[in-house]
Short mmCIF file of C-alpha atoms in Angstrom, two decimals:
data_model
loop_
_atom_site.label_atom_id
_atom_site.label_comp_id
_atom_site.label_asym_id
_atom_site.label_seq_id
_atom_site.Cartn_x
_atom_site.Cartn_y
_atom_site.Cartn_z
CA MET A 1 68.83 135.97 107.31
CA ALA A 2 68.44 133.29 104.63
CA HIS A 3 65.92 133.91 101.85
CA ARG A 4 63.28 131.64 100.40
CA TYR A 5 64.30 132.57 96.87
CA PRO A 6 68.10 132.47 96.61
CA SER A 7 70.27 134.51 94.29
CA ILE A 8 73.02 131.87 94.46
CA VAL A 9 72.80 128.11 95.05
CA VAL A 10 75.92 126.36 96.37
CA ALA A 11 75.95 122.58 95.89
CA GLY A 12 78.49 119.80 96.25
CA HIS A 13 80.89 118.69 98.95
CA ILE A 14 80.25 119.12 102.67
CA CYS A 15 81.72 117.35 105.69
CA VAL A 16 82.27 117.76 109.41
CA ASP A 17 85.82 118.29 110.68
CA ILE A 18 86.70 116.95 114.13
CA ILE A 19 89.92 118.49 115.44
CA PRO A 20 91.18 117.32 118.86
CA ALA A 21 93.20 119.87 120.82
CA TRP A 22 96.67 118.74 121.87
CA THR A 23 97.96 119.30 125.37
CA GLN A 24 101.47 117.98 124.75
CA THR A 25 104.17 118.04 122.10
CA VAL A 26 105.01 114.73 120.43
CA GLU A 27 108.30 113.67 118.88
CA SER A 28 106.79 112.04 115.80
CA ILE A 29 103.45 110.96 114.44
CA SER A 30 104.51 107.33 114.89
CA ALA A 31 104.65 107.98 118.64
CA VAL A 32 100.93 108.79 118.51
CA PHE A 33 99.91 105.82 116.36
CA ARG A 34 101.58 103.12 118.42
CA PRO A 35 99.53 99.92 118.83
CA GLY A 36 97.89 99.70 122.23
CA ARG A 37 98.82 103.24 123.26
CA LEU A 38 96.28 105.69 124.69
CA THR A 39 97.14 109.33 123.94
CA GLU A 40 95.38 111.98 125.97
CA VAL A 41 94.07 114.97 124.03
CA GLY A 42 92.01 118.05 124.84
CA PRO A 43 88.50 119.09 123.77
CA ALA A 44 87.59 118.64 120.12
CA MET A 45 86.64 121.53 117.87
CA VAL A 46 83.82 120.63 115.50
CA SER A 47 83.39 122.63 112.30
CA THR A 48 82.03 122.11 108.83
CA GLY A 49 84.17 122.01 105.71
CA GLY A 50 83.79 121.71 101.97
CA ALA A 51 82.60 124.10 99.29
CA VAL A 52 78.96 124.08 100.40
CA SER A 53 79.89 125.16 103.91
CA ASN A 54 82.78 127.51 103.11
CA THR A 55 81.56 129.30 99.99
CA GLY A 56 77.91 129.09 101.03
CA ILE A 57 78.34 130.53 104.52
CA ALA A 58 80.74 133.19 103.22
CA LEU A 59 78.03 134.31 100.78
CA HIS A 60 75.50 134.34 103.62
CA ARG A 61 77.81 136.51 105.74
CA LEU A 62 78.23 138.88 102.80
CA GLY A 63 74.45 139.28 102.76
CA VAL A 64 73.72 137.29 99.60
CA PRO A 65 70.48 135.25 99.52
CA VAL A 66 71.93 131.73 99.28
CA ARG A 67 70.76 128.11 99.35
CA LEU A 68 73.05 125.27 100.47
CA MET A 69 72.71 121.83 98.87
CA GLY A 70 75.05 119.30 100.47
CA LYS A 71 74.30 115.62 100.99
CA ILE A 72 74.46 114.00 104.44
CA GLY A 73 73.12 110.96 106.29
CA PRO A 74 70.69 110.77 109.25
CA ASP A 75 73.54 110.10 111.69
CA LEU A 76 75.46 111.87 114.44
CA PHE A 77 77.83 113.59 112.03
CA GLY A 78 74.95 114.66 109.79
CA ARG A 79 73.19 116.21 112.76
CA ALA A 80 76.42 117.99 113.69
CA ILE A 81 76.64 119.46 110.18
CA LEU A 82 73.04 120.68 110.38
CA ASP A 83 73.65 122.16 113.83
CA VAL A 84 76.63 124.17 112.58
CA VAL A 85 74.74 125.40 109.52
CA ARG A 86 71.68 126.17 111.65
CA SER A 87 73.80 128.32 113.97
CA TYR A 88 74.09 130.84 111.12
CA ASP A 89 70.44 130.71 110.09
CA GLU A 90 67.78 128.02 110.42
CA ALA A 91 66.69 128.57 106.83
CA LEU A 92 70.13 127.61 105.51
CA THR A 93 69.34 123.96 106.25
CA GLU A 94 66.26 123.92 104.00
CA GLY A 95 68.15 122.86 100.87
CA MET A 96 70.29 120.21 102.54
CA ILE A 97 69.83 116.65 101.25
CA VAL A 98 69.40 113.95 103.92
CA ASP A 99 69.75 110.45 102.46
CA PRO A 100 68.44 107.79 104.88
CA ASN A 101 70.82 105.24 103.36
CA ALA A 102 73.99 107.35 103.42
CA ASP A 103 76.75 108.00 105.93
CA SER A 104 77.77 111.60 106.50
CA SER A 105 81.25 112.66 105.49
CA TYR A 106 83.74 113.46 108.24
CA THR A 107 87.43 114.21 108.67
CA LEU A 108 89.55 113.54 111.74
CA VAL A 109 92.34 116.12 111.80
CA ILE A 110 95.33 114.78 113.75
CA ASN A 111 97.41 117.90 114.29
CA PRO A 112 99.89 117.52 117.17
CA PRO A 113 102.34 120.41 117.70
CA GLY A 114 105.64 120.01 115.94
CA VAL A 115 104.65 117.46 113.28
CA ASP A 116 102.75 117.54 109.99
CA ARG A 117 99.00 117.05 110.11
CA ILE A 118 97.29 113.79 109.22
CA PHE A 119 93.76 113.73 107.82
CA LEU A 120 91.56 110.66 108.19
CA HIS A 121 88.70 111.30 105.76
CA CYS A 122 85.46 109.44 105.08
CA PRO A 123 83.83 110.77 101.87
CA GLY A 124 80.47 109.26 102.85
CA ALA A 125 77.44 110.77 101.14
CA ASN A 126 79.60 113.00 98.94
CA ASN A 127 80.57 109.95 96.89
CA THR A 128 76.94 109.23 96.02
CA PHE A 129 75.90 112.82 95.20
CA SER A 130 74.19 112.76 91.80
CA ALA A 131 72.23 115.03 89.48
CA GLU A 132 69.04 113.47 90.85
CA ASP A 133 69.85 114.84 94.32
CA VAL A 134 69.39 118.42 93.09
CA ASP A 135 65.74 119.46 93.31
CA LEU A 136 65.39 121.85 90.38
CA GLU A 137 62.40 123.53 92.01
CA LYS A 138 64.72 124.63 94.83
CA VAL A 139 67.24 126.19 92.44
CA ARG A 140 64.84 127.69 89.91
CA GLY A 141 65.00 131.48 89.89
CA ALA A 142 68.56 131.74 91.20
CA LYS A 143 71.06 133.65 89.08
CA ILE A 144 74.13 131.53 89.86
CA PHE A 145 74.59 127.81 90.56
CA HIS A 146 77.98 127.07 92.11
CA PHE A 147 79.29 123.51 92.46
CA GLY A 148 82.35 122.58 94.49
CA TYR A 149 84.87 119.77 94.75
CA PRO A 150 84.00 117.08 92.16
CA PRO A 151 87.50 115.52 92.51
CA ILE A 152 86.48 114.21 95.95
CA MET A 153 82.94 113.19 94.94
CA ARG A 154 83.13 109.81 93.21
CA ARG A 155 79.87 109.93 91.27
CA MET A 156 80.89 113.29 89.84
CA TYR A 157 84.26 112.23 88.42
CA LEU A 158 83.48 108.73 87.12
CA ASP A 159 82.85 108.20 83.38
CA GLU A 160 84.83 111.34 82.53
CA GLY A 161 82.44 113.50 84.54
CA ALA A 162 79.24 112.37 82.80
CA GLU A 163 77.09 112.95 85.90
CA LEU A 164 78.62 116.37 86.59
CA ALA A 165 78.13 117.42 82.97
CA ALA A 166 74.50 116.26 83.09
CA LEU A 167 73.83 118.25 86.26
CA LEU A 168 75.40 121.46 84.96
CA ARG A 169 73.67 121.12 81.58
CA GLU A 170 70.32 120.74 83.31
CA VAL A 171 70.91 123.74 85.55
CA ARG A 172 72.04 125.91 82.62
CA SER A 173 68.83 125.02 80.78
CA LEU A 174 67.02 127.01 83.48
CA GLY A 175 68.97 130.14 82.53
CA MET A 176 71.39 130.15 85.46
CA THR A 177 75.07 131.01 85.32
CA THR A 178 77.10 127.96 86.33
CA SER A 179 80.25 128.14 88.43
CA LEU A 180 82.67 125.31 89.25
CA ASP A 181 85.44 125.01 91.84
CA MET A 182 87.79 122.06 92.16
CA ALA A 183 89.85 120.29 94.83
CA GLN A 184 93.22 118.58 94.73
CA PRO A 185 92.74 114.84 94.17
CA ASP A 186 94.96 112.39 96.03
CA PRO A 187 97.48 111.24 93.37
CA ASN A 188 97.35 107.70 94.78
CA SER A 189 93.55 107.48 94.80
CA GLU A 190 91.09 106.48 92.11
CA ALA A 191 90.42 110.18 91.47
CA GLY A 192 94.14 110.81 91.09
CA ARG A 193 94.40 108.30 88.27
CA ILE A 194 91.58 109.45 86.00
CA ASP A 195 92.15 111.54 82.88
CA TRP A 196 91.19 114.99 84.13
CA ARG A 197 91.74 116.61 80.76
CA LYS A 198 89.02 114.40 79.26
CA LEU A 199 86.70 115.27 82.14
CA LEU A 200 87.24 118.99 81.63
CA VAL A 201 86.62 118.69 77.88
CA ARG A 202 83.28 117.08 78.71
CA VAL A 203 82.26 119.39 81.54
CA LEU A 204 83.52 122.89 80.72
CA PRO A 205 81.08 123.56 77.84
CA HIS A 206 78.46 123.67 80.61
CA VAL A 207 80.55 125.87 82.95
CA ASP A 208 80.41 129.65 82.73
CA ILE A 209 82.83 130.46 85.57
CA PHE A 210 85.70 128.05 86.30
CA ALA A 211 87.60 128.91 89.47
CA PRO A 212 90.20 126.26 90.39
CA SER A 213 93.52 126.81 92.10
CA LEU A 214 96.65 126.99 89.99
CA ASP A 215 98.00 123.77 91.53
CA GLU A 216 94.78 121.90 90.72
CA THR A 217 94.89 123.17 87.16
CA ILE A 218 98.51 122.15 86.61
CA TYR A 219 97.74 118.71 88.06
CA MET A 220 94.89 118.22 85.61
CA LEU A 221 96.48 119.68 82.49
CA ASP A 222 100.25 119.19 82.91
CA ARG A 223 101.06 116.34 85.29
CA PRO A 224 104.83 116.29 84.53
CA LEU A 225 105.06 119.97 85.51
CA PHE A 226 103.04 119.30 88.66
CA ASP A 227 105.40 116.49 89.67
CA ALA A 228 108.45 118.67 89.01
CA ILE A 229 107.02 121.46 91.16
CA GLN A 230 106.32 119.03 94.00
CA GLN A 231 109.91 117.80 93.93
CA ALA A 232 111.48 121.26 93.80
CA GLU A 233 112.92 122.71 96.98
CA ALA A 234 112.01 126.35 96.28
CA PRO A 235 108.39 127.57 96.23
CA HIS A 236 106.93 127.73 92.73
CA ILE A 237 106.25 131.22 91.41
CA PRO A 238 104.51 130.91 88.04
CA ASP A 239 105.26 133.08 85.06
CA LEU A 240 102.52 134.83 83.16
CA ALA A 241 103.09 132.70 80.07
CA LEU A 242 102.08 129.62 82.08
CA LEU A 243 98.93 131.30 83.40
CA HIS A 244 98.00 132.45 79.89
CA ARG A 245 98.60 128.98 78.42
CA LEU A 246 96.52 127.18 81.04
CA ALA A 247 93.66 129.68 80.79
CA GLU A 248 93.74 129.43 76.99
CA GLN A 249 93.18 125.68 77.21
CA LEU A 250 90.31 126.06 79.68
CA LEU A 251 88.59 128.71 77.54
CA ASP A 252 89.04 126.52 74.45
CA MET A 253 87.34 123.68 76.35
CA GLY A 254 84.26 125.86 76.79
CA ALA A 255 84.47 128.01 79.93
CA ALA A 256 83.54 131.69 79.58
CA VAL A 257 85.48 132.97 82.61
CA VAL A 258 88.60 131.44 84.17
CA ALA A 259 89.73 132.60 87.61
CA LEU A 260 92.95 130.91 88.75
CA LYS A 261 93.51 131.16 92.50
CA LEU A 262 97.22 131.69 93.14
CA GLY A 263 97.27 131.34 96.93
CA ASP A 264 99.33 134.09 98.54
CA LEU A 265 100.32 135.34 95.07
CA GLY A 266 96.84 136.66 94.28
CA LEU A 267 94.27 135.98 91.56
CA TYR A 268 94.45 135.75 87.75
CA LEU A 269 91.33 136.37 85.64
CA ARG A 270 90.82 135.70 81.96
CA THR A 271 87.59 135.81 79.97
CA THR A 272 86.49 134.72 76.53
CA ASP A 273 86.64 137.17 73.64
CA ASP A 274 83.67 135.39 72.06
CA VAL A 275 80.67 137.69 72.53
CA SER A 276 78.19 134.92 71.73
CA ARG A 277 79.72 132.63 74.38
CA MET A 278 79.50 135.34 77.02
CA ALA A 279 75.94 136.14 75.96
CA ALA A 280 75.07 132.50 76.66
CA ALA A 281 76.60 132.60 80.15
CA GLY A 282 73.32 132.85 82.01
CA ALA A 283 71.48 135.25 84.27
CA ALA A 284 74.52 136.78 85.98
CA PHE A 285 75.73 138.04 82.59
CA SER A 286 72.32 139.30 81.42
CA PRO A 287 72.48 142.15 80.79
CA LEU A 288 76.23 141.85 80.27
CA PRO A 289 78.13 143.87 82.90
CA ALA A 290 80.64 146.34 81.52
CA GLY A 291 84.12 145.17 80.70
CA TRP A 292 83.92 141.38 80.73
CA ILE A 293 84.83 140.49 77.12
CA GLY A 294 88.42 139.53 76.30
CA ARG A 295 89.90 140.40 79.68
CA GLU A 296 93.23 139.27 81.17
CA LEU A 297 93.95 140.65 84.63
CA LEU A 298 96.14 139.93 87.64
CA THR A 299 96.07 141.22 91.20
CA PRO A 300 98.11 140.42 94.34
CA CYS A 301 96.55 139.75 97.74
CA PHE A 302 95.39 142.44 100.14
CA VAL A 303 97.44 142.84 103.31
CA ALA A 304 95.85 140.87 106.17
CA ASP A 305 96.62 139.84 109.75
CA LEU A 306 97.06 136.12 109.14
CA ALA A 307 95.30 133.77 111.56
CA GLY A 308 94.63 130.81 109.24
CA THR A 309 94.18 130.07 105.54
CA THR A 310 91.48 127.39 105.80
CA GLY A 311 88.78 128.08 103.22
CA SER A 312 90.40 131.23 101.84
CA GLY A 313 90.02 130.02 98.25
CA ASP A 314 86.34 129.26 98.82
CA CYS A 315 85.82 132.73 100.26
CA THR A 316 87.65 134.27 97.31
CA VAL A 317 85.12 132.56 95.05
CA ALA A 318 82.29 133.93 97.21
CA GLY A 319 83.65 137.44 96.68
CA LEU A 320 83.91 136.93 92.93
CA LEU A 321 80.35 135.62 92.63
CA THR A 322 78.94 138.41 94.79
CA SER A 323 80.68 141.05 92.69
CA LEU A 324 79.30 139.51 89.51
CA LEU A 325 75.84 139.28 91.07
CA TYR A 326 75.97 143.05 91.62
CA GLY A 327 76.97 143.72 88.00
CA ARG A 328 80.46 145.02 88.68
CA THR A 329 83.33 145.25 86.19
CA ALA A 330 86.02 142.59 85.83
CA GLU A 331 88.52 144.91 87.57
CA GLU A 332 86.18 145.41 90.52
CA ALA A 333 85.38 141.70 90.65
CA ILE A 334 89.01 140.61 90.92
CA LEU A 335 89.52 143.14 93.72
CA ASP A 336 86.32 142.14 95.52
CA ALA A 337 87.32 138.48 95.32
CA THR A 338 90.76 139.00 96.82
CA ALA A 339 89.33 141.34 99.47
CA VAL A 340 86.90 138.70 100.75
CA GLY A 341 89.65 136.08 100.61
CA ALA A 342 91.96 138.32 102.64
CA ALA A 343 89.27 139.01 105.24
CA SER A 344 88.74 135.28 105.69
CA VAL A 345 92.37 134.61 106.68
CA GLU A 346 92.08 137.01 109.62
CA SER A 347 90.19 134.28 111.50
CA PRO A 348 91.49 130.74 112.17
CA ASP A 349 88.37 129.10 110.70
CA ALA A 350 87.05 129.36 107.17
CA THR A 351 84.32 131.99 107.35
CA SER A 352 84.02 133.89 110.64
CA GLY A 353 86.45 136.55 109.36
CA VAL A 354 84.15 137.37 106.43
CA PRO A 355 82.25 140.61 107.16
CA THR A 356 79.27 142.15 105.40
CA TRP A 357 79.62 143.28 101.79
CA GLU A 358 79.33 146.87 102.93
CA ALA A 359 82.22 146.41 105.36
CA VAL A 360 84.39 144.93 102.61
CA GLN A 361 83.70 147.92 100.37
CA ALA A 362 84.30 150.39 103.20
CA ARG A 363 87.68 148.84 103.96
CA ARG A 364 88.65 148.98 100.31
CA ALA A 365 87.51 152.60 100.03
CA ALA A 366 89.59 153.50 103.09
CA GLY A 367 92.76 152.50 101.25
CA TRP A 368 93.22 148.84 102.11
CA PRO A 369 96.78 148.16 100.90
CA LYS A 370 97.88 145.34 98.63
CA HIS A 371 101.01 143.24 98.89
CA PRO A 372 103.61 143.93 96.18
CA LEU A 373 103.16 141.79 93.09
CA ARG A 374 105.61 138.87 93.33
CA ILE A 375 104.98 137.52 89.83
CA ASN A 376 107.17 139.04 87.13
CA ALA A 377 104.69 141.20 85.22
CA GLY A 378 107.07 142.44 82.55
CA GLY A 379 105.04 143.95 79.71
CA TRP A 380 101.88 144.20 81.80
CA ARG A 381 100.55 147.58 82.94
CA PRO A 382 99.18 148.45 86.41
CA ASP A 383 96.18 150.66 86.97
CA ALA A 384 96.49 154.03 88.70
CA THR A 385 96.35 152.43 92.16
CA HIS A 386 98.80 149.63 91.27
CA GLN A 387 96.20 147.09 92.41
CA VAL A 388 95.26 145.48 89.07
CA TRP A 389 97.64 144.62 86.21
CA ARG A 390 96.44 144.37 82.60
CA SER A 391 97.95 142.12 79.95
CA PRO A 392 98.93 143.61 76.58
CA ARG A 393 96.31 141.18 75.22
CA ASP A 394 93.61 142.63 77.49
CA ALA A 395 90.68 144.16 75.58
CA ARG A 396 91.05 147.40 77.53
CA TRP A 397 94.82 147.73 77.18
CA GLU A 398 94.50 150.75 74.90
CA GLU A 399 92.48 152.61 77.52
CA GLY A 400 95.63 152.99 79.63
CA VAL A 401 95.32 153.37 83.38
#
């Protein structure tokens, strides 16, 4: 059940996804979008999306006391979002923000067999989300405040992230650990044209845990490399020097922990070697769990029966935050994160594959296998189980396996 006093608050982007079923194959998407044509489809699946829904509900399924803070309007789509959230637990709706003057965010997913998907997205209330929308009395006492998807929340990315920085600064003043996840901005949109490096310089001093995807990070810090990767025919497999360089920049900007989500390649974790910075990282690091200073770790994904990857990155973050909440080591946290992410892909939707925390640990203890590491880890050293690799720069390198 949900709890009145949460351990983790998840705020930010939420929307409703409307996905019509297709009863026929089409030759091209232009055949569907022909003026005057009526195309028959099947029943629509309605689900929620966004960091608030995906990470928040994953935490709830893991058994973590959580509060969801997404912004919606008093309309049909807003009621649909509340109905989906309520289906997990009535109390999960208590932190939701209903703005009488806003329209709820929705996405129409046009996904006919045989052609690439098209998304028709209305950002709605997400674009007006502001620091004032967060009732500090509803977050007070939580250990972790997680915010998701500022690149698709207009108020959060304008003015080099001034509103986002103000929100995170205010939350940190209450003693909470702050966590931030990103989303890929549309390169042709307003968000795609802003200077993301300047935004990160402004925001990351107020972020304790930064958990973007590798692609998002490259887009924001090295646009020429991002464009080259997009134009390449072969899938991009990063080298460890790139991961180290990107994480170095993010730590220098002010983050204490950087977790780069690598998709089906796994998860990379690097932490500050500044003891005073980690000591200032809020309630989740007080007292400081063992083995979090000066770490650089890499792990591949756990083997899973793939049904769908929607929300897997959000669920990976949920696993990481839960592990930290329970005071586990950096090695355990990177394994817990990838375990929850792997469990999530065994269901076609974002969160129904996520089991209880106890079930995740039982599966790991039973010998849940990992995929082979596909990144060239020359010079790095695996642990005894070959599940976590340590960098020669890692603070615990001398401890061996």
